[in-house]
Structure formats: C-alpha cells, structure tokens
Short mmCIF file of C-alpha atoms in Angstrom, two decimals:
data_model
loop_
_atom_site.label_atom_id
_atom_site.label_comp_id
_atom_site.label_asym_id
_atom_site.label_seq_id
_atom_site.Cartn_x
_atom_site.Cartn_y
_atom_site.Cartn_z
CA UNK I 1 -26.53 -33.38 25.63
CA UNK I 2 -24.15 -31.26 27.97
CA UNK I 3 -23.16 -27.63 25.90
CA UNK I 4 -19.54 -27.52 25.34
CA UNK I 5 -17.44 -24.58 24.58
CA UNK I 6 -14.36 -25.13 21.73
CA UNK I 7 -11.71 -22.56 21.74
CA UNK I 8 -8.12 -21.62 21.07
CA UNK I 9 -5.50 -19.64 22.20
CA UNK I 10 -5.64 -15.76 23.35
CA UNK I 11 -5.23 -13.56 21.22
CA UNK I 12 -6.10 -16.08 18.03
CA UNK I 13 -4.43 -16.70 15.04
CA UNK I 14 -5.84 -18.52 12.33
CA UNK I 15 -5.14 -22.07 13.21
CA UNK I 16 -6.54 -20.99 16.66
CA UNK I 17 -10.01 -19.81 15.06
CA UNK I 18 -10.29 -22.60 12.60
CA UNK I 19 -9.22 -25.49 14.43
CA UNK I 20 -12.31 -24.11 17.37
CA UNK I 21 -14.54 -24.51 14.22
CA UNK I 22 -13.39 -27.79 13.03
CA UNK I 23 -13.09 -29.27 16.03
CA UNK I 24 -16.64 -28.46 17.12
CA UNK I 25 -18.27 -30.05 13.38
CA UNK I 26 -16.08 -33.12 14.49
CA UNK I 27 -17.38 -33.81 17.64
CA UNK I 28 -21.07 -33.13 16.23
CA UNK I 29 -20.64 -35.21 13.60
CA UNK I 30 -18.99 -38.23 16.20
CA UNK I 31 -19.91 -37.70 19.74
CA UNK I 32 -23.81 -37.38 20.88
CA UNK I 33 -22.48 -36.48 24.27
CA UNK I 34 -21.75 -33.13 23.62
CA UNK I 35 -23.05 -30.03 21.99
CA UNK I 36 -19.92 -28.04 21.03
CA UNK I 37 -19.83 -24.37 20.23
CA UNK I 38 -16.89 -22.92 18.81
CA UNK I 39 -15.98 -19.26 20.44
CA UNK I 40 -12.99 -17.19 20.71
CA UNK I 41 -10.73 -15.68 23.19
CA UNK I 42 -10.34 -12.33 21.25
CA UNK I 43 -11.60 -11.01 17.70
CA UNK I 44 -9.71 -12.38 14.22
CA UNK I 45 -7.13 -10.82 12.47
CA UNK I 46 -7.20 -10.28 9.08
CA UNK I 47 -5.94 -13.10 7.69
CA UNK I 48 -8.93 -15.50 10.07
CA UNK I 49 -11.19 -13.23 8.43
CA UNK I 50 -10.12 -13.61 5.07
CA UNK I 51 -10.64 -16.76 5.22
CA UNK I 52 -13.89 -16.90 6.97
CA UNK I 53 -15.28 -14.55 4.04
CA UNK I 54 -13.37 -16.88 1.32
CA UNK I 55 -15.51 -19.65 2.47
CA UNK I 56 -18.59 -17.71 3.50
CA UNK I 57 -18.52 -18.64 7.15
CA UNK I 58 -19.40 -16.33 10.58
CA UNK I 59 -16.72 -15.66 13.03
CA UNK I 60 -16.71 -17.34 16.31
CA UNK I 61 -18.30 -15.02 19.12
CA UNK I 62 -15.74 -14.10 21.53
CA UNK I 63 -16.01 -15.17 24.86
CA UNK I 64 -14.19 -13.41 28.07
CA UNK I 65 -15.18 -16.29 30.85
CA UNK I 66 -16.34 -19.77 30.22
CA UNK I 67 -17.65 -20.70 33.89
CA UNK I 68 -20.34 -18.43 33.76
CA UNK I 69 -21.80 -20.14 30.98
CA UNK I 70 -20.85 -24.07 31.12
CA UNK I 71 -18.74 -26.40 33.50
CA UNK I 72 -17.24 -28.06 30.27
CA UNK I 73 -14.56 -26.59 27.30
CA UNK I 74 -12.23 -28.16 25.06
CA UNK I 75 -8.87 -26.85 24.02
CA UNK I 76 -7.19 -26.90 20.76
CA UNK I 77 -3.91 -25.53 19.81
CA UNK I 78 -2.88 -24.34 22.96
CA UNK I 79 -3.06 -26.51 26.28
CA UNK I 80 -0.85 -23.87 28.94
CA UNK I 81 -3.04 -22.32 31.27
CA UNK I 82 -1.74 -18.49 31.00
CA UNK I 83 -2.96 -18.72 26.93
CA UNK I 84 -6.16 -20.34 27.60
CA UNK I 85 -9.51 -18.39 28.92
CA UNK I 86 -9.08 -16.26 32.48
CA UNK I 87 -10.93 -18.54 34.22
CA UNK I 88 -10.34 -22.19 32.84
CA UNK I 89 -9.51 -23.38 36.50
CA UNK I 90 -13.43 -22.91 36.87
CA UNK I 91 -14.22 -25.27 33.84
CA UNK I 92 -13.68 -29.05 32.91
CA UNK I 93 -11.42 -29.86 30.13
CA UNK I 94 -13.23 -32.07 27.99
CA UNK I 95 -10.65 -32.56 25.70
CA UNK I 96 -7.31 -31.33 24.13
CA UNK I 97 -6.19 -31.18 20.70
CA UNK I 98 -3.16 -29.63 20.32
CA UNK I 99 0.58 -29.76 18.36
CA UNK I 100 2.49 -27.15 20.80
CA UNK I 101 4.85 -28.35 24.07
CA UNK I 102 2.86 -29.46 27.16
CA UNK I 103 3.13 -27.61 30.01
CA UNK I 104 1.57 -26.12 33.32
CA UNK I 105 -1.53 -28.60 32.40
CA UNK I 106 -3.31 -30.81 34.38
CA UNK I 107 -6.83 -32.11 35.49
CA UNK I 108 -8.55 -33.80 37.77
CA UNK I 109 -10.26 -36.23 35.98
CA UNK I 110 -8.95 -38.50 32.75
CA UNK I 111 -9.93 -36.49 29.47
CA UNK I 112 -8.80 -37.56 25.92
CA UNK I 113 -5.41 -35.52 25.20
CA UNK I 114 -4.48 -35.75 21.38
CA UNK I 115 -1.13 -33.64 20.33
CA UNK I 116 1.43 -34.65 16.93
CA UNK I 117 4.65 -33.11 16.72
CA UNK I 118 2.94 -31.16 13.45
CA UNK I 119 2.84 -27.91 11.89
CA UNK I 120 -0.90 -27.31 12.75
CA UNK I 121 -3.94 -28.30 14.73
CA UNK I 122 -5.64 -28.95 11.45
CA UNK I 123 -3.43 -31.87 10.81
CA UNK I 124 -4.14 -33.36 13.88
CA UNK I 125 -8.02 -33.03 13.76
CA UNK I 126 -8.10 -34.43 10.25
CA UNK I 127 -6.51 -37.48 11.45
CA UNK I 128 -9.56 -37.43 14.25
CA UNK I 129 -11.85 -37.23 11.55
CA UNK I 130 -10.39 -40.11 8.96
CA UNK I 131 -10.24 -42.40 12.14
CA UNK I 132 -13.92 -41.94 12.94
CA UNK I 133 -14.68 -41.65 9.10
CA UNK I 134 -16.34 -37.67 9.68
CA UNK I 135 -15.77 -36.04 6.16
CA UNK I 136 -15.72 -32.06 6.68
CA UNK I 137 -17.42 -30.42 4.52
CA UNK I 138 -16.46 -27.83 1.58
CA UNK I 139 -16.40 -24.99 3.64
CA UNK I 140 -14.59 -26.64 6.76
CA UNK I 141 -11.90 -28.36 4.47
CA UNK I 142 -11.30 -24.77 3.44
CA UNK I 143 -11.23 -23.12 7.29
CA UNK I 144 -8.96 -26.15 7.75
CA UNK I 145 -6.61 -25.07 5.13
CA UNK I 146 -6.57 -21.72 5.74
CA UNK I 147 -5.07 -23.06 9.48
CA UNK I 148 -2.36 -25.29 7.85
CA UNK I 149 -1.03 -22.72 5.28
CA UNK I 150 -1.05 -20.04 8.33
CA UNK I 151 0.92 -22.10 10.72
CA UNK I 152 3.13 -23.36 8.07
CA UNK I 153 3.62 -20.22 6.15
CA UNK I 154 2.37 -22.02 3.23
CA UNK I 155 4.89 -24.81 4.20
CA UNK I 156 8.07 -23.30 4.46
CA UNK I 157 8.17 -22.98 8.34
CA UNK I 158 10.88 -25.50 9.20
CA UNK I 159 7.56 -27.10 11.60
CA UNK I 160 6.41 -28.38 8.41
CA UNK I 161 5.84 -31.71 8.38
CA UNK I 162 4.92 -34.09 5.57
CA UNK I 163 1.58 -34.60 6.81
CA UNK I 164 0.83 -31.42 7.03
CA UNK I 165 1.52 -30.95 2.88
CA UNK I 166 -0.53 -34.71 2.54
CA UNK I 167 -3.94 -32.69 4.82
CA UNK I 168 -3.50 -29.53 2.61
CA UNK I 169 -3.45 -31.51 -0.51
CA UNK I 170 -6.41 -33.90 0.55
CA UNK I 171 -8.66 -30.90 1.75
CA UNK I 172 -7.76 -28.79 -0.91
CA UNK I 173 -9.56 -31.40 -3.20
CA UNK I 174 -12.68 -31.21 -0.95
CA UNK I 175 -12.27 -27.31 -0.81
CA UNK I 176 -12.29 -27.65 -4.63
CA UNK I 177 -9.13 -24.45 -4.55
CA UNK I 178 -6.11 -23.93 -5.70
CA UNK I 179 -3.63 -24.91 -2.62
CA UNK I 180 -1.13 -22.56 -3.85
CA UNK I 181 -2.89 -19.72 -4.82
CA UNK I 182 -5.73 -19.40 -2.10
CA UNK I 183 -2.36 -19.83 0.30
CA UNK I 184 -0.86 -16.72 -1.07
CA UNK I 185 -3.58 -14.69 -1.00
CA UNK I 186 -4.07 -16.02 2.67
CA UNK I 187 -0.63 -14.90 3.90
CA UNK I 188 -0.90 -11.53 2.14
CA UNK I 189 -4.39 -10.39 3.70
CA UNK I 190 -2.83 -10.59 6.73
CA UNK I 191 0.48 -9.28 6.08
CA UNK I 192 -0.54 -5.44 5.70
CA UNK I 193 0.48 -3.35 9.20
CA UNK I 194 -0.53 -0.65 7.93
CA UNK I 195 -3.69 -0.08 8.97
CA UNK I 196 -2.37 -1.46 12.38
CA UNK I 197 -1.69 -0.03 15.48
CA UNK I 198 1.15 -0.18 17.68
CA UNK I 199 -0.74 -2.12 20.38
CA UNK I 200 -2.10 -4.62 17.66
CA UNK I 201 1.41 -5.07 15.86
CA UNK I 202 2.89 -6.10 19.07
CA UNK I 203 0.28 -8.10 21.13
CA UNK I 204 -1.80 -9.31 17.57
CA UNK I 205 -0.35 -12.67 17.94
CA UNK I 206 1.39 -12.88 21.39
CA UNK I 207 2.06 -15.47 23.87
CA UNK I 208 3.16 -15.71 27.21
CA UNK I 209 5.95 -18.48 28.45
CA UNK I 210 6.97 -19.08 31.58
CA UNK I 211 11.26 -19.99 31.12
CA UNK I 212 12.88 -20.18 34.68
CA UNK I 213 11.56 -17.49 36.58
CA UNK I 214 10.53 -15.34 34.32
CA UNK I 215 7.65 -14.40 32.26
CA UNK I 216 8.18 -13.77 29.02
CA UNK I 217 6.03 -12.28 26.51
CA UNK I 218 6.09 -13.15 22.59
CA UNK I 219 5.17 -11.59 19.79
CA UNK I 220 4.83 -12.43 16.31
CA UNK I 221 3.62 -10.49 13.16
CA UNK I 222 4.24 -11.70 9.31
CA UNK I 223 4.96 -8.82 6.83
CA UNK I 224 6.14 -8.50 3.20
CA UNK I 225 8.35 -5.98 4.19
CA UNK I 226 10.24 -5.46 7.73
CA UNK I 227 10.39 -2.15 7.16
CA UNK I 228 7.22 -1.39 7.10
CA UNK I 229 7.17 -2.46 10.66
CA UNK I 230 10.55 -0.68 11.87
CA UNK I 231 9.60 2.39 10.65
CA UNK I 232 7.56 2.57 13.64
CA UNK I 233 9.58 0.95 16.15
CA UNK I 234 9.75 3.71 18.98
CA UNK I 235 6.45 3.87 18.81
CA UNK I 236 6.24 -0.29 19.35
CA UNK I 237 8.83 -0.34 21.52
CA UNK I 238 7.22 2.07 23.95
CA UNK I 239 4.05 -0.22 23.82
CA UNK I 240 5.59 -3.12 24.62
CA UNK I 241 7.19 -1.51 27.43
CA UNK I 242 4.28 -0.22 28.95
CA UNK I 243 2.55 -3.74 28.37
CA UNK I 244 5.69 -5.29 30.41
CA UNK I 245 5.17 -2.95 33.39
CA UNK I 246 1.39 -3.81 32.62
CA UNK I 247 1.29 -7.37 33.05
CA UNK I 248 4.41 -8.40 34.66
CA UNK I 249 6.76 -9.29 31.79
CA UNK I 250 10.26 -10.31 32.74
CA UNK I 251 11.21 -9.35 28.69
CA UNK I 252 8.67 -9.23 25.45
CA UNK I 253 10.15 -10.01 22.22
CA UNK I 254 8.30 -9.26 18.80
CA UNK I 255 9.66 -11.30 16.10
CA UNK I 256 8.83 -9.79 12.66
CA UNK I 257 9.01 -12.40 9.74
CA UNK I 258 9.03 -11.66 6.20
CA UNK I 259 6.85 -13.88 5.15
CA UNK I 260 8.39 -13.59 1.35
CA UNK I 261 12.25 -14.11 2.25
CA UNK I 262 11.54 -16.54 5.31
CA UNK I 263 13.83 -13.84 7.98
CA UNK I 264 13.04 -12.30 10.99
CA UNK I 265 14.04 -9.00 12.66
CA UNK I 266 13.03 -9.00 16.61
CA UNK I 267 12.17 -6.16 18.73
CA UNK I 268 13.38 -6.77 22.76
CA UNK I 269 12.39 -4.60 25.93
CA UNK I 270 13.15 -6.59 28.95
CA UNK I 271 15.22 -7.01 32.35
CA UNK I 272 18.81 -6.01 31.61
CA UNK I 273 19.91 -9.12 33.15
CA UNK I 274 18.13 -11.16 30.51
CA UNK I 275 19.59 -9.21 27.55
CA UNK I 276 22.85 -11.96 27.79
CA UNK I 277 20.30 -14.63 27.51
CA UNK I 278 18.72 -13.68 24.49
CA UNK I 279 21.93 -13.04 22.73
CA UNK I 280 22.96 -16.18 23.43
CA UNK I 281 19.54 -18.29 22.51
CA UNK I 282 19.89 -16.85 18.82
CA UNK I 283 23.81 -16.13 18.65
CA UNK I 284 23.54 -12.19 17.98
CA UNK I 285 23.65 -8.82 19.58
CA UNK I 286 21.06 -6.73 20.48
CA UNK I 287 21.56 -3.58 19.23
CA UNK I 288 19.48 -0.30 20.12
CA UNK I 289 16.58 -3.08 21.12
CA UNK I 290 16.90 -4.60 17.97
CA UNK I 291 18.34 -8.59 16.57
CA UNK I 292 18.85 -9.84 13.53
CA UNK I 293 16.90 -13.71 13.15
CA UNK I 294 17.74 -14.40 9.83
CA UNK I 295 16.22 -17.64 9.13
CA UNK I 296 13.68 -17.85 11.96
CA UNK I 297 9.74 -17.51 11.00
CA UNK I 298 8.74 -20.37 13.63
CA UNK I 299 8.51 -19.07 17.76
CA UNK I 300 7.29 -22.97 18.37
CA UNK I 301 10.29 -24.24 17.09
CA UNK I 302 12.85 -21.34 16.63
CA UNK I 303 12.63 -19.12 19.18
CA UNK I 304 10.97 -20.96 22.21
CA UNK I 305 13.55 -23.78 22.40
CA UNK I 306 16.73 -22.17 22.73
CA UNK I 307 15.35 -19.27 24.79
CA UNK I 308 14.10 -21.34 26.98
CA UNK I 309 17.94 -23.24 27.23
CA UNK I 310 19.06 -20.37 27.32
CA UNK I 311 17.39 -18.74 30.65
CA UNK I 312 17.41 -21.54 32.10
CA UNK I 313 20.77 -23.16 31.87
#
C-alpha cells in the first residue's frame, strides 16, 4: 500500500481537523490502495481540541511539507492552492473532498473530486461512507459532529443545509450525545479571546483569496461578545498591518461574529483604493477601520461572494 497524507486547510478550523481524521478511517475502512494518515497544516484551536478531548482522540501531527515525506495527499475542505500545504505542487492529489468554491486547482492526472454545495466537509464524507456502507465509529461520529456544528454554528449559518441537520442527527445517535448540548459547549470552548493574542485573533482562522488582482486576506474569529475583541483593536489592527506588508496582502479583513446574536463587526487594513470596494460588497461605511455586518457569520457565503463582485466588477 502507497502512504497517503489527509489534510485540511492552513491554519485549521475544526471541520478542517476532523474531516483529515474522518476522511483517513474512510479510506481505510474502503480502499486497500492506500494507507492514509491524517496531519495538519498548523496546531488546533480550542474548539478542535475540545472536541478531540470530548471524544478521547490525539491531535493530528502537523506537517510543514508533504514532498519530503510522500508523492501522494488528499485534500478535504479546501481545494485552492494558496490554503493548501507550501509545497503541494511537489505532491499528487489523490483525492478531494471538499464543500468550498473551486478555484486555482488542477492536476495532471484524473483523481476523484467530490464537493456538495453543504455547510461542512462532514456532510459530504458521510455520504462517502453510506455509499460504500463504512459505519464510523463512536468516536469519529463525534469528531464528525464537532465539524458540522463548527461550520454551521450549530446550524444557524445561512450555509446550513438540510443535510447537514439530517448527518448531525444520524451521528449524534452513533455518538450516543446530546446534539444540542455537546454543540453549545463546542462553540463556547472556542469562543474565549482572552487568553489570545493579537496575532492568533487575527490569523487563527484566516484565508487567503485571490479577487481580481488582489490578494486578500480573511479572517474570522467567533466570540460571545464583540467587545471583548474591540477592546483590543489597535493592537489587532497593527498586526494585521504588519502581516499585510508581511505577506503581500492587497487588504485583510477580520470578521468577528457573535456567535450568540448571529452579527458580525469587521476589522479592515488595506489599499485605500479598495476601501470603495468593500463598502460596497456589504453596503456600509468603514469607519476608523471598522464595519458593521450585522447578519453575516458565514465568509463562504457572506462575505466572499459579494467581495469578490465587488473588486472585480
């Protein structure tokens, strides 16, 4: 069998981590072609670990290049090169698994591409598994959860589908948990900033999308309480600046959601000349680097789309 390396997104979020873990016991339990291994592309946060310790389970290793260790990887929940591992063009792509926008991604050979418009990875690799009959086990049903209720913000992200709800409720019977509770408890271990820092609030869960020409960075961080971010927004600001000048951002946005009232504030540094553009993608003013998003806790579907329209119209 040819070793295989099953990851996620930089800087990982919980669907990220989980879905590398699920993935890899589904393509044990189906494929003999492959021995998968599921790593990371940066530590957990902790909500991931929350959840690993709920259900007793050891966090990915991370991983910082993939070449030097095997010719073949498989994606899930990402598929864009710039969020994938520094050195991917070095690798095969097995496979993808994915629920995000396609883009930047091609191979050179035919691989087996799976993506549903859904709220989660999870959702899409349980439909893998009831296809090729693979039941996950306690503790994966659970990791899969935790991915579903993190994505969906315990389904009240507007990328909610009604197959996510269906997994959740299906797994959570396997889990043997209480959907609701174990969900709330989820969202909350990872909603304290407190212990934080600047650099961690701000790139913790960022992405990086190519819109025109421009690179632009974004963040996202759920809280019970926005304020308990802004009361340290110079100090955020001035990180995100420096990452900009860093790495080449056009503009970096950190989007702030209360994960209790389902609002967003957004922090912006960027290129004066992209201010206008931003304004216009969410129909407000930025005002001493800061917008109002009320209604907006999804960047997949809320804030990537009409940004995107928006620079490049």
């Amino acid at each position: 069998m040819q070793k295989i390396l099953v990851f996620g997104h930089q800087n990982p979020d919980t669907d990220a981590i989980t879905s590398a873990i699920s993935y890899s016991y589904y393509l044990s339990q189906s494929n003999q072609e492959v021995e998968p291994e599921p790593v990371a592309l940066g530590p957990v946060n902790p909500e991931t670990q929350f959840a690993l310790d709920y259900f007793n389970q050891p966090a990915p290793r991370v991983i910082e290049t993939a070449a030097n260790e095997v010719d073949l990887v498989a994606l899930v929940d990402h598929n864009e090169s710039q969020q994938s591992v520094s050195d991917i063009k070095e690798v095969s792509v097995y496979s993808v698994v994915d629920h995000h926008r396609i883009a930047n991604f091609e191979t050179a050979d035919p691989i087996l591409y799976v993506a549903l418009p859904v709220g989660c990875t999870q959702t899409v690799i349980y439909q893998m598994m009831k296809f090729a009959g693979v039941k996950p086990t306690k503790e994966i049903a659970g990791l899969m959860i935790a991915g579903i209720v993190s994505d969906t913000l315990l389904f009240q992200s507007p990328t909610t589908t009604d197959q996510d709800k269906k997994t959740a409720e299906a797994l959570a019977e396997i889990a043997e948990i209480d959907l609701q509770a174990f969900g709330l408890d989820l969202l909350k271990a990872g909603a304290n900033v407190d212990d934080k820092s600047a650099l961690e609030i701000a790139e913790g869960d960022a992405k990086s999308f190519p819109m025109g020409d421009y690179s632009i960075r974004i963040g996202q961080i759920n809280v019970v309480d926005v304020a308990d971010v802004l009361k340290r927004k110079d100090e955020i600001l001035a990180v995100m600046q420096s990452e900009s000048i860093d790495h080449s951002y056009d503009a970096f946005l950190l989007v702030v959601t209360n994960i209790l009232t389902n609002d967003s504030v957004g922090l912006y540094v960027g290129n004066e000349n992209l201010q206008a553009s931003f304004e216009a993608a969410f129909n407000t003013k930025i005002d001493q680097q800061t917008l109002d998003l009320p209604g907006v806790v999804s960047r997949k579907k809320q804030v990537v789309p009409p940004l995107t329209k928006a620079i490049e119209d």
